[in-house]
Amino acid sequence: MTHPSLEVSPETLLEDIATIFERCAPLFETASQTRRYTIAGRSFAAMSDLDPYLNAVDVAVASHAPSQDRGARIFIGVAGQNGCPTLHWNAPHFEERQIEALLATTRYRIHYFHPLKYWQIFDRQTSTGLQIMTGPDQHPAWDLGSPLRNFIQWELASYGGALIHAGTLAMGEKGVLLAGAGGSGKSGTVLSGMLSGLQTVGDDYVYVKPKSLQAFALFNTLKQDDAGVRRLGLLGHKALPTQTNWQDKYQFYINDLGLAPQPKSIALHALLLPKIGQNAKTTTAEISAKQAFLALAPSGVSQIPGDRALLYAAAAEVSRNLPCFQLSLGPDPREVSDTIRQFIEDI
Amino acid sequence: MTERYKAAGPDIVHEKFGDDLVVLNLGSGQYFGLNTTGAILWDAFLTGHAVSQISTDPQTSTTVQAFAAKLQELHLIEVDDAAAGAATFTPISLDEAPTIEVYDDLADLIVSDPIHDVDAEAGWPKAPADQS
């Protein structure tokens, strides 16, 4: 089997991408493993010879039922192995925003992480994706927390929603979005809520349909720093790994916490912006949609390449369509969770 | 005063929140909050209205012209030489001056080039400390 080397140039980008897909077509047939997922109601098949990577996807992706229909297909391979081509960016720099603008109205999406020569390419017309790495573990450090995230966004963008960088808490299927930058207390709030009996469809990224205000689970991943783990009494819990991740956080999975099964989707009734408060009790205060948007949009828009304008518009619509509140967190996790439970009941 | 404007390219997108407006420059990563008057003027400019149509009062016209210049300076609008005359605009009187707030905290994330600007330890999207 040959191992072609293909050039990708900004001047001939569309033709080059078409060539890559043409050359890679046999890889979908020869991959030794196919794992099927249903994510936010859509089917995804991950095809690869890389069992450890697929195993990591199995753990992280919130798939509620294996799918048999075709849906989106993503090949994950190592350049130069089993016919997978090596791709060369044929320009001094990869200007992500320029490439995004160039491809905005086309069928294609691209993400290229230069330090690792890590490629993700997607054809929205055929729902076909390629993830090409230089080695089995040569993916960005953050990749396994939300694997295939860009592909999921690029595929689900055709179905009336977008990925939102936010956590969620719910009672049954009635819930709230929690958005905020690192250090706002978002993840700790979600985790303490879960441990207090609330449900979630995700702590980091969820798929939201702004018109129907439904949020869908995408990933099982949770992250929490050492202080948060201690505060919540989770130190030593079997769900926690022995080492922290690249952010110096414990990365673990909802399914390992021994809780009741989480919902596939929830109906959103409010957007909450948590912040570490100064008072003994947790309080809520209504804020404007504009304020909420300015907190909700930045990180998600910046972290998912290829669809920035769409993500921006989706975050705006969600902010407009939901009542928005600042959530000033008290120091007691149980009290915070009780306040949110009462808030969800009342709203 | 007779010049017409358009958004300065596909990188300029905006969203309305009640009477307020937020404009994002996807290229620079900066975003901008416009008050109600600023939002009215933004709409007027982007629908092809010249300053002379927006106001006939000299003092108001000066304010509107200055706001257009500010938007140009921020690379949010540019002169549209090809624009046809837009429909009549009911001239406005400005009870409140147009304002524009500039938010830069997204810029470091959006315009960071993942190839060269990513923090070596934290990874994308964390910009290096000397750029934050």
CSV table of C-alpha atoms in Angstrom, one decimal:
chain,number,residue,atom,x,y,z
A,1,MET,CA,0.0,0.0,0.0
A,2,THR,CA,1.4,3.4,-0.9
A,3,HIS,CA,1.7,6.3,1.5
A,4,PRO,CA,1.1,9.4,-0.6
A,5,SER,CA,2.3,12.8,0.5
A,6,LEU,CA,-0.1,15.6,-0.4
A,7,GLU,CA,0.4,19.3,-0.5
A,8,VAL,CA,-2.3,21.7,0.9
A,9,SER,CA,-2.0,25.2,-0.3
A,10,PRO,CA,-4.2,28.2,0.4
A,11,GLU,CA,-4.3,29.1,-3.3
A,12,THR,CA,-5.6,25.7,-4.3
A,13,LEU,CA,-7.3,24.8,-1.1
A,14,LEU,CA,-10.6,23.4,-2.4
A,15,GLU,CA,-9.0,21.3,-5.1
A,16,ASP,CA,-6.4,20.0,-2.6
A,17,ILE,CA,-9.1,19.0,-0.1
A,18,ALA,CA,-11.1,17.2,-2.8
A,19,THR,CA,-7.9,15.3,-3.7
A,20,ILE,CA,-7.3,14.4,-0.1
A,21,PHE,CA,-10.8,13.0,0.3
A,22,GLU,CA,-10.5,11.1,-3.0
A,23,ARG,CA,-7.2,9.5,-1.9
A,24,CYS,CA,-8.5,8.7,1.5
A,25,ALA,CA,-11.8,7.1,0.4
A,26,PRO,CA,-10.3,3.5,0.6
A,27,LEU,CA,-9.3,4.1,4.2
A,28,PHE,CA,-12.9,4.0,5.4
A,29,GLU,CA,-13.2,0.5,3.9
A,30,THR,CA,-9.9,-0.8,5.2
A,31,ALA,CA,-9.9,0.5,8.8
A,32,SER,CA,-9.9,-2.4,11.2
A,33,GLN,CA,-12.3,-0.8,13.7
A,34,THR,CA,-15.6,1.0,13.4
A,35,ARG,CA,-17.3,2.4,16.5
A,36,ARG,CA,-20.8,3.8,16.2
A,37,TYR,CA,-22.3,6.6,18.3
A,38,THR,CA,-25.5,8.5,18.5
A,39,ILE,CA,-24.7,12.0,19.5
A,40,ALA,CA,-27.5,14.6,19.9
A,41,GLY,CA,-29.7,12.3,17.8
A,42,ARG,CA,-27.3,12.0,14.9
A,43,SER,CA,-25.3,9.0,13.9
A,44,PHE,CA,-21.5,9.1,13.9
A,45,ALA,CA,-19.1,6.3,12.9
A,46,ALA,CA,-15.4,6.6,14.0
A,47,MET,CA,-13.2,4.3,11.8
A,48,SER,CA,-9.6,3.6,12.7
A,49,ASP,CA,-6.8,1.1,13.3
A,50,LEU,CA,-6.1,3.0,16.6
A,51,ASP,CA,-7.8,1.0,19.3
A,52,PRO,CA,-6.6,3.1,22.2
A,53,TYR,CA,-7.8,6.3,20.6
A,54,LEU,CA,-11.2,4.8,19.8
A,55,ASN,CA,-11.4,3.5,23.4
A,56,ALA,CA,-10.9,7.0,24.6
A,57,VAL,CA,-13.6,8.2,22.4
A,58,ASP,CA,-15.9,5.5,23.7
A,59,VAL,CA,-15.4,6.8,27.2
A,60,ALA,CA,-15.7,10.5,26.5
A,61,VAL,CA,-18.6,10.7,24.1
A,62,ALA,CA,-22.1,10.7,25.4
A,63,SER,CA,-23.7,8.2,23.1
A,64,HIS,CA,-27.0,6.9,24.3
A,65,ALA,CA,-27.6,4.1,21.8
A,66,PRO,CA,-25.4,2.6,19.1
A,67,SER,CA,-26.5,3.6,15.7
A,68,GLN,CA,-26.9,1.4,12.7
A,69,ASP,CA,-27.6,4.0,10.1
A,70,ARG,CA,-24.8,5.7,8.2
A,71,GLY,CA,-24.7,9.3,9.4
A,72,ALA,CA,-21.3,11.0,9.6
A,73,ARG,CA,-18.1,9.0,9.1
A,74,ILE,CA,-14.8,10.0,10.5
A,75,PHE,CA,-11.5,8.3,9.8
A,76,ILE,CA,-8.8,8.6,12.4
A,77,GLY,CA,-5.3,7.6,11.2
A,78,VAL,CA,-1.6,8.1,11.4
A,79,ALA,CA,0.1,9.7,8.4
A,80,GLY,CA,2.2,7.2,6.6
A,81,GLN,CA,0.5,4.2,8.0
A,82,ASN,CA,-1.9,1.8,6.2
A,83,GLY,CA,-2.3,4.2,3.2
A,84,CYS,CA,-3.0,7.3,5.3
A,85,PRO,CA,-1.4,10.2,3.5
A,86,THR,CA,1.0,12.7,5.0
A,87,LEU,CA,-0.3,16.3,4.5
A,88,HIS,CA,2.0,19.3,4.1
A,89,TRP,CA,0.7,22.8,4.6
A,90,ASN,CA,2.4,24.6,1.7
A,91,ALA,CA,2.6,28.1,3.1
A,92,PRO,CA,4.7,29.9,5.7
A,93,HIS,CA,1.7,30.2,8.2
A,94,PHE,CA,-1.7,28.7,8.7
A,95,GLU,CA,-3.9,31.7,9.4
A,96,GLU,CA,-6.9,30.0,11.0
A,97,ARG,CA,-9.3,32.9,10.5
A,98,GLN,CA,-8.4,33.5,6.9
A,99,ILE,CA,-8.8,29.8,6.1
A,100,GLU,CA,-12.1,29.8,8.0
A,101,ALA,CA,-13.4,32.8,5.9
A,102,LEU,CA,-12.2,31.2,2.7
A,103,LEU,CA,-14.1,28.0,3.4
A,104,ALA,CA,-17.2,29.6,5.1
A,105,THR,CA,-19.5,29.2,2.1
A,106,THR,CA,-18.0,25.9,0.9
A,107,ARG,CA,-18.7,22.3,1.8
A,108,TYR,CA,-15.4,22.0,3.7
A,109,ARG,CA,-14.1,22.8,7.1
A,110,ILE,CA,-10.5,22.5,8.3
A,111,HIS,CA,-8.6,22.6,11.6
A,112,TYR,CA,-4.8,22.3,11.6
A,113,PHE,CA,-2.7,22.3,14.7
A,114,HIS,CA,0.7,23.0,13.4
A,115,PRO,CA,2.9,21.9,16.4
A,116,LEU,CA,1.7,18.4,16.0
A,117,LYS,CA,0.8,18.4,12.3
A,118,TYR,CA,-2.6,17.4,13.4
A,119,TRP,CA,-5.3,17.7,10.8
A,120,GLN,CA,-9.1,17.6,10.9
A,121,ILE,CA,-10.9,18.0,7.6
A,122,PHE,CA,-14.6,17.7,7.1
A,123,ASP,CA,-16.9,17.5,4.0
A,124,ARG,CA,-20.3,18.8,5.1
A,125,GLN,CA,-21.9,17.6,1.9
A,126,THR,CA,-21.0,13.9,2.4
A,127,SER,CA,-20.7,14.1,6.3
A,128,THR,CA,-17.2,12.7,6.0
A,129,GLY,CA,-14.3,13.6,8.2
A,130,LEU,CA,-10.6,12.9,8.3
A,131,GLN,CA,-8.4,13.2,11.4
A,132,ILE,CA,-4.8,12.7,10.5
A,133,MET,CA,-2.0,12.6,13.2
A,134,THR,CA,1.7,12.0,13.1
A,135,GLY,CA,1.4,9.2,15.7
A,136,PRO,CA,-1.2,7.3,17.6
A,137,ASP,CA,-1.0,9.7,20.6
A,138,GLN,CA,0.0,12.9,18.7
A,139,HIS,CA,-3.1,14.8,19.4
A,140,PRO,CA,-3.4,18.1,21.4
A,141,ALA,CA,-3.4,17.5,25.1
A,142,TRP,CA,-7.0,18.7,25.4
A,143,ASP,CA,-8.3,16.5,22.6
A,144,LEU,CA,-9.4,13.5,24.6
A,145,GLY,CA,-11.6,15.6,26.9
A,146,SER,CA,-13.9,16.2,24.0
A,147,PRO,CA,-12.7,14.0,21.1
A,148,LEU,CA,-14.0,14.7,17.6
A,149,ARG,CA,-15.5,17.9,18.9
A,150,ASN,CA,-14.9,19.9,15.7
A,151,PHE,CA,-16.5,17.2,13.6
A,152,ILE,CA,-19.5,17.0,15.9
A,153,GLN,CA,-20.0,20.8,15.5
A,154,TRP,CA,-19.4,20.7,11.8
A,155,GLU,CA,-21.9,17.9,11.3
A,156,LEU,CA,-24.6,19.1,13.8
A,157,ALA,CA,-24.5,22.7,12.4
A,158,SER,CA,-26.8,21.4,9.6
A,159,TYR,CA,-29.5,20.5,12.1
A,160,GLY,CA,-30.4,23.9,13.6
A,161,GLY,CA,-28.1,24.1,16.5
A,162,ALA,CA,-24.5,24.7,17.6
A,163,LEU,CA,-22.1,23.7,20.3
A,164,ILE,CA,-22.2,26.0,23.3
A,165,HIS,CA,-19.3,26.1,25.8
A,166,ALA,CA,-21.4,25.8,29.0
A,167,GLY,CA,-22.4,23.4,31.7
A,168,THR,CA,-25.9,22.3,32.6
A,169,LEU,CA,-27.9,21.3,35.5
A,170,ALA,CA,-31.5,19.9,35.5
A,171,MET,CA,-34.3,18.3,37.4
A,172,GLY,CA,-35.5,15.7,35.1
A,173,GLU,CA,-35.6,17.3,31.7
A,174,LYS,CA,-36.0,20.9,33.0
A,175,GLY,CA,-32.7,22.6,33.3
A,176,VAL,CA,-30.4,25.6,33.1
A,177,LEU,CA,-27.2,26.5,31.2
A,178,LEU,CA,-24.2,27.6,33.3
A,179,ALA,CA,-21.7,29.7,31.4
A,180,GLY,CA,-18.5,31.4,32.5
A,181,ALA,CA,-14.8,31.6,32.1
A,182,GLY,CA,-12.3,29.5,33.9
A,183,GLY,CA,-12.4,30.2,37.7
A,184,SER,CA,-16.0,31.3,37.7
A,185,GLY,CA,-17.1,28.2,39.6
A,186,LYS,CA,-19.0,26.6,36.7
A,187,SER,CA,-17.6,23.1,36.8
A,188,GLY,CA,-17.6,22.9,40.6
A,189,THR,CA,-21.2,24.0,40.5
A,190,VAL,CA,-22.2,21.3,38.0
A,191,LEU,CA,-20.3,18.6,39.8
A,192,SER,CA,-21.7,19.5,43.3
A,193,GLY,CA,-25.2,19.7,41.7
A,194,MET,CA,-24.8,16.2,40.3
A,195,LEU,CA,-23.6,14.8,43.6
A,196,SER,CA,-26.7,16.4,45.2
A,197,GLY,CA,-29.1,14.6,42.9
A,198,LEU,CA,-29.4,17.1,40.0
A,199,GLN,CA,-28.9,15.9,36.5
A,200,THR,CA,-26.7,17.2,33.7
A,201,VAL,CA,-26.2,16.8,29.9
A,202,GLY,CA,-22.6,18.1,30.2
A,203,ASP,CA,-20.2,20.3,32.0
A,204,ASP,CA,-18.1,21.7,29.2
A,205,TYR,CA,-19.8,21.5,25.8
A,206,VAL,CA,-23.4,20.9,24.9
A,207,TYR,CA,-25.3,21.0,21.6
A,208,VAL,CA,-28.1,23.6,21.8
A,209,LYS,CA,-30.9,24.3,19.5
A,210,PRO,CA,-31.6,28.0,20.1
A,211,LYS,CA,-35.1,28.0,18.7
A,212,SER,CA,-36.5,25.0,20.7
A,213,LEU,CA,-34.1,25.7,23.6
A,214,GLN,CA,-33.1,22.1,23.9
A,215,ALA,CA,-29.6,21.1,25.1
A,216,PHE,CA,-28.2,17.7,24.2
A,217,ALA,CA,-25.4,15.7,25.8
A,218,LEU,CA,-22.2,15.4,23.8
A,219,PHE,CA,-19.5,14.4,26.3
A,220,ASN,CA,-19.2,12.5,29.6
A,221,THR,CA,-16.1,14.3,30.6
A,222,LEU,CA,-15.8,16.2,33.9
A,223,LYS,CA,-12.8,18.2,35.1
A,224,GLN,CA,-12.0,19.5,38.5
A,225,ASP,CA,-8.9,20.9,40.2
A,226,ASP,CA,-7.5,19.5,43.4
A,227,ALA,CA,-9.2,22.1,45.6
A,228,GLY,CA,-12.5,21.4,44.1
A,229,VAL,CA,-12.2,17.7,44.5
A,230,ARG,CA,-11.3,18.1,48.1
A,231,ARG,CA,-14.2,20.6,48.7
A,232,LEU,CA,-16.7,18.1,47.2
A,233,GLY,CA,-15.3,15.2,49.2
A,234,LEU,CA,-14.2,13.3,46.1
A,235,LEU,CA,-10.6,12.9,46.9
A,236,GLY,CA,-9.9,9.1,46.6
A,237,HIS,CA,-13.1,8.4,44.7
A,238,LYS,CA,-12.6,5.5,42.3
A,239,ALA,CA,-13.7,7.7,39.3
A,240,LEU,CA,-10.7,9.9,39.7
A,241,PRO,CA,-7.4,9.2,37.9
A,242,THR,CA,-4.2,9.1,39.9
A,243,GLN,CA,-2.7,12.0,37.9
A,244,THR,CA,-4.1,15.3,36.8
A,245,ASN,CA,-4.2,16.4,33.2
A,246,TRP,CA,-2.5,19.1,31.2
A,247,GLN,CA,-4.5,21.8,33.1
A,248,ASP,CA,-3.5,20.3,36.4
A,249,LYS,CA,-7.1,19.1,36.8
A,250,TYR,CA,-8.5,15.6,37.4
A,251,GLN,CA,-10.3,14.5,34.3
A,252,PHE,CA,-12.9,11.9,34.8
A,253,TYR,CA,-16.3,10.7,33.5
A,254,ILE,CA,-19.9,11.0,34.6
A,255,ASN,CA,-20.5,7.3,34.1
A,256,ASP,CA,-17.9,6.5,36.7
A,257,LEU,CA,-19.5,8.4,39.5
A,258,GLY,CA,-22.1,5.7,40.2
A,259,LEU,CA,-25.0,8.1,39.7
A,260,ALA,CA,-28.3,7.4,38.0
A,261,PRO,CA,-28.3,7.6,34.2
A,262,GLN,CA,-28.3,11.2,32.9
A,263,PRO,CA,-30.8,12.5,30.4
A,264,LYS,CA,-30.0,12.7,26.7
A,265,SER,CA,-31.4,16.2,26.5
A,266,ILE,CA,-33.0,18.9,28.6
A,267,ALA,CA,-35.3,21.8,28.1
A,268,LEU,CA,-33.5,25.0,28.9
A,269,HIS,CA,-35.3,27.5,31.1
A,270,ALA,CA,-32.5,30.0,32.1
A,271,LEU,CA,-28.9,31.0,31.5
A,272,LEU,CA,-26.9,31.4,34.7
A,273,LEU,CA,-23.5,33.0,35.0
A,274,PRO,CA,-21.9,31.7,38.1
A,275,LYS,CA,-19.2,33.7,39.9
A,276,ILE,CA,-17.6,33.2,43.3
A,277,GLY,CA,-19.6,35.3,45.6
A,278,GLN,CA,-18.7,37.1,48.8
A,279,ASN,CA,-21.8,36.3,50.8
A,280,ALA,CA,-22.7,33.3,52.9
A,281,LYS,CA,-25.7,32.4,50.7
A,282,THR,CA,-26.1,31.9,47.0
A,283,THR,CA,-28.1,34.6,45.3
A,284,THR,CA,-29.4,35.2,41.8
A,285,ALA,CA,-29.9,38.5,40.1
A,286,GLU,CA,-31.4,39.1,36.6
A,287,ILE,CA,-29.0,40.5,34.0
A,288,SER,CA,-29.5,41.6,30.4
A,289,ALA,CA,-29.2,39.3,27.4
A,290,LYS,CA,-26.3,41.5,26.2
A,291,GLN,CA,-24.4,40.9,29.5
A,292,ALA,CA,-25.1,37.2,29.3
A,293,PHE,CA,-24.0,37.0,25.7
A,294,LEU,CA,-20.7,38.8,26.5
A,295,ALA,CA,-19.9,36.0,29.0
A,296,LEU,CA,-21.3,33.1,27.0
A,297,ALA,CA,-19.8,33.7,23.5
A,298,PRO,CA,-16.1,34.3,23.9
A,299,SER,CA,-14.6,30.9,24.8
A,300,GLY,CA,-16.9,28.8,22.7
A,301,VAL,CA,-16.4,31.0,19.6
A,302,SER,CA,-12.6,30.8,20.1
A,303,GLN,CA,-12.3,27.1,20.8
A,304,ILE,CA,-14.2,25.7,17.8
A,305,PRO,CA,-12.7,26.7,14.5
A,306,GLY,CA,-14.5,26.8,11.2
A,307,ASP,CA,-18.0,28.1,12.3
A,308,ARG,CA,-17.2,31.2,14.3
A,309,ALA,CA,-20.0,33.3,12.8
A,310,LEU,CA,-22.5,30.6,13.4
A,311,LEU,CA,-21.4,30.0,16.9
A,312,TYR,CA,-21.6,33.7,17.7
A,313,ALA,CA,-25.1,33.9,16.3
A,314,ALA,CA,-26.2,30.8,18.2
A,315,ALA,CA,-24.8,32.2,21.5
A,316,ALA,CA,-26.7,35.4,20.8
A,317,GLU,CA,-30.0,33.7,20.1
A,318,VAL,CA,-29.7,31.6,23.3
A,319,SER,CA,-28.9,34.7,25.3
A,320,ARG,CA,-31.9,36.5,23.9
A,321,ASN,CA,-34.3,33.6,24.2
A,322,LEU,CA,-33.6,32.7,27.8
A,323,PRO,CA,-34.0,34.7,31.0
A,324,CYS,CA,-30.4,35.4,32.2
A,325,PHE,CA,-29.1,35.6,35.8
A,326,GLN,CA,-25.9,36.2,37.6
A,327,LEU,CA,-25.4,33.4,40.2
A,328,SER,CA,-23.3,34.5,43.1
A,329,LEU,CA,-22.1,31.4,44.7
A,330,GLY,CA,-22.0,30.9,48.4
A,331,PRO,CA,-19.2,28.8,50.0
A,332,ASP,CA,-21.2,25.7,50.8
A,333,PRO,CA,-21.6,23.3,47.8
A,334,ARG,CA,-24.7,21.8,49.3
A,335,GLU,CA,-26.3,25.2,49.7
A,336,VAL,CA,-25.4,26.2,46.2
A,337,SER,CA,-27.0,23.0,44.8
A,338,ASP,CA,-30.2,23.5,47.0
A,339,THR,CA,-30.5,27.0,45.7
A,340,ILE,CA,-30.2,25.9,42.1
A,341,ARG,CA,-32.7,23.1,42.7
A,342,GLN,CA,-35.2,25.6,44.1
A,343,PHE,CA,-34.4,28.0,41.2
A,344,ILE,CA,-35.2,25.3,38.6
A,345,GLU,CA,-38.4,24.4,40.4
A,346,ASP,CA,-39.6,28.0,40.5
A,347,ILE,CA,-38.7,29.2,37.0
B,1,MET,CA,-21.8,63.9,4.5
B,2,THR,CA,-23.1,62.2,1.3
B,3,GLU,CA,-20.9,59.1,1.6
B,4,ARG,CA,-22.6,55.8,2.1
B,5,TYR,CA,-21.1,52.9,4.1
B,6,LYS,CA,-21.1,49.1,4.3
B,7,ALA,CA,-19.7,46.6,6.8
B,8,ALA,CA,-15.9,46.4,6.4
B,9,GLY,CA,-16.0,42.8,5.1
B,10,PRO,CA,-17.4,39.4,6.1
B,11,ASP,CA,-15.5,39.5,9.4
B,12,ILE,CA,-17.9,42.1,10.7
B,13,VAL,CA,-21.0,40.5,12.3
B,14,HIS,CA,-23.5,41.9,14.7
B,15,GLU,CA,-26.3,40.9,17.0
B,16,LYS,CA,-29.1,42.9,18.5
B,17,PHE,CA,-30.1,42.7,22.2
B,18,GLY,CA,-33.2,44.8,22.7
B,19,ASP,CA,-32.2,48.3,21.7
B,20,ASP,CA,-28.5,47.6,22.1
B,21,LEU,CA,-26.1,46.1,19.6
B,22,VAL,CA,-22.9,44.0,19.9
B,23,VAL,CA,-20.6,44.0,16.9
B,24,LEU,CA,-17.8,41.4,16.6
B,25,ASN,CA,-14.8,41.6,14.3
B,26,LEU,CA,-14.0,38.0,13.7
B,27,GLY,CA,-10.7,39.0,12.2
B,28,SER,CA,-9.4,41.0,15.1
B,29,GLY,CA,-11.3,39.3,17.8
B,30,GLN,CA,-12.5,42.6,19.2
B,31,TYR,CA,-16.1,43.1,20.0
B,32,PHE,CA,-18.0,46.3,20.5
B,33,GLY,CA,-21.1,47.3,22.5
B,34,LEU,CA,-23.2,50.1,20.9
B,35,ASN,CA,-25.9,51.9,22.9
B,36,THR,CA,-29.4,52.5,21.5
B,37,THR,CA,-28.4,55.6,19.5
B,38,GLY,CA,-25.3,53.8,18.2
B,39,ALA,CA,-27.4,50.9,17.2
B,40,ILE,CA,-29.8,53.1,15.2
B,41,LEU,CA,-26.9,54.8,13.4
B,42,TRP,CA,-25.3,51.4,12.7
B,43,ASP,CA,-28.6,50.2,11.1
B,44,ALA,CA,-28.8,53.4,9.1
B,45,PHE,CA,-25.3,53.2,7.8
B,46,LEU,CA,-25.6,49.5,6.9
B,47,THR,CA,-28.8,50.1,5.0
B,48,GLY,CA,-27.1,52.6,2.8
B,49,HIS,CA,-28.0,55.9,4.3
B,50,ALA,CA,-25.6,58.9,4.2
B,51,VAL,CA,-25.1,61.2,7.1
B,52,SER,CA,-27.0,63.9,5.2
B,53,GLN,CA,-30.1,61.7,5.1
B,54,ILE,CA,-29.8,60.7,8.8
B,55,SER,CA,-29.9,64.3,10.1
B,56,THR,CA,-30.5,67.7,8.7
B,57,ASP,CA,-29.6,69.5,11.9
B,58,PRO,CA,-25.9,70.7,11.7
B,59,GLN,CA,-25.0,69.8,15.2
B,60,THR,CA,-26.6,66.3,15.0
B,61,SER,CA,-24.9,65.8,11.6
B,62,THR,CA,-21.6,66.5,13.1
B,63,THR,CA,-22.2,63.9,15.8
B,64,VAL,CA,-23.3,61.4,13.3
B,65,GLN,CA,-20.3,62.1,11.0
B,66,ALA,CA,-18.0,61.7,14.0
B,67,PHE,CA,-19.6,58.4,14.9
B,68,ALA,CA,-19.2,57.2,11.3
B,69,ALA,CA,-15.5,58.2,11.5
B,70,LYS,CA,-15.1,56.3,14.7
B,71,LEU,CA,-16.6,53.2,13.2
B,72,GLN,CA,-14.3,53.5,10.2
B,73,GLU,CA,-11.3,54.0,12.5
B,74,LEU,CA,-12.3,50.7,14.3
B,75,HIS,CA,-12.5,49.0,10.9
B,76,LEU,CA,-16.1,48.2,11.3
B,77,ILE,CA,-17.5,50.1,8.3
B,78,GLU,CA,-16.0,51.4,5.1
B,79,VAL,CA,-17.1,53.8,2.4
B,80,ASP,CA,-19.3,52.0,-0.2
B,81,ASP,CA,-18.5,53.7,-3.5
B,82,ALA,CA,-20.9,51.4,-5.4
B,83,ALA,CA,-23.9,52.0,-3.1
B,84,ALA,CA,-27.1,53.2,-4.7
B,85,GLY,CA,-29.2,55.7,-2.9
B,86,ALA,CA,-31.2,54.2,-0.1
B,87,ALA,CA,-34.8,54.8,0.8
B,88,THR,CA,-35.6,57.9,2.6
B,89,PHE,CA,-34.6,58.0,6.2
B,90,THR,CA,-36.6,59.8,8.8
B,91,PRO,CA,-34.1,62.2,10.2
B,92,ILE,CA,-33.4,61.6,13.9
B,93,SER,CA,-32.6,63.9,16.7
B,94,LEU,CA,-30.1,62.6,19.2
B,95,ASP,CA,-31.5,62.7,22.7
B,96,GLU,CA,-28.5,60.5,23.7
B,97,ALA,CA,-25.1,60.6,22.1
B,98,PRO,CA,-24.0,57.4,20.3
B,99,THR,CA,-21.5,55.4,22.3
B,100,ILE,CA,-19.3,52.4,21.5
B,101,GLU,CA,-17.5,50.3,24.1
B,102,VAL,CA,-14.6,48.2,23.0
B,103,TYR,CA,-14.0,44.8,24.5
B,104,ASP,CA,-10.6,43.3,23.9
B,105,ASP,CA,-10.7,40.2,26.1
B,106,LEU,CA,-11.8,37.9,23.3
B,107,ALA,CA,-9.1,39.3,20.9
B,108,ASP,CA,-6.3,37.4,22.5
B,109,LEU,CA,-8.1,34.1,22.0
B,110,ILE,CA,-9.6,34.7,18.5
B,111,VAL,CA,-6.6,36.2,16.8
B,112,SER,CA,-4.0,34.0,18.5
B,113,ASP,CA,-2.5,31.9,15.8
B,114,PRO,CA,-2.5,28.4,17.1
B,115,ILE,CA,0.7,27.7,15.2
B,116,HIS,CA,2.8,30.4,16.8
B,117,ASP,CA,1.0,32.0,19.7
B,118,VAL,CA,-0.2,29.0,21.7
B,119,ASP,CA,1.0,28.7,25.3
B,120,ALA,CA,3.5,25.8,25.3
B,121,GLU,CA,2.3,24.4,28.6
B,122,ALA,CA,-1.4,25.1,28.6
B,123,GLY,CA,-2.1,24.7,24.9
B,124,TRP,CA,-4.7,26.2,22.7
B,125,PRO,CA,-6.7,28.4,23.4
B,126,LYS,CA,-4.4,29.7,26.1
B,127,ALA,CA,-2.3,32.5,24.8
B,128,PRO,CA,1.2,32.9,26.1
B,129,ALA,CA,1.4,35.0,29.2
B,130,ASP,CA,3.2,37.9,27.4
B,131,GLN,CA,0.2,38.2,25.1
B,132,SER,CA,-2.6,37.9,27.6
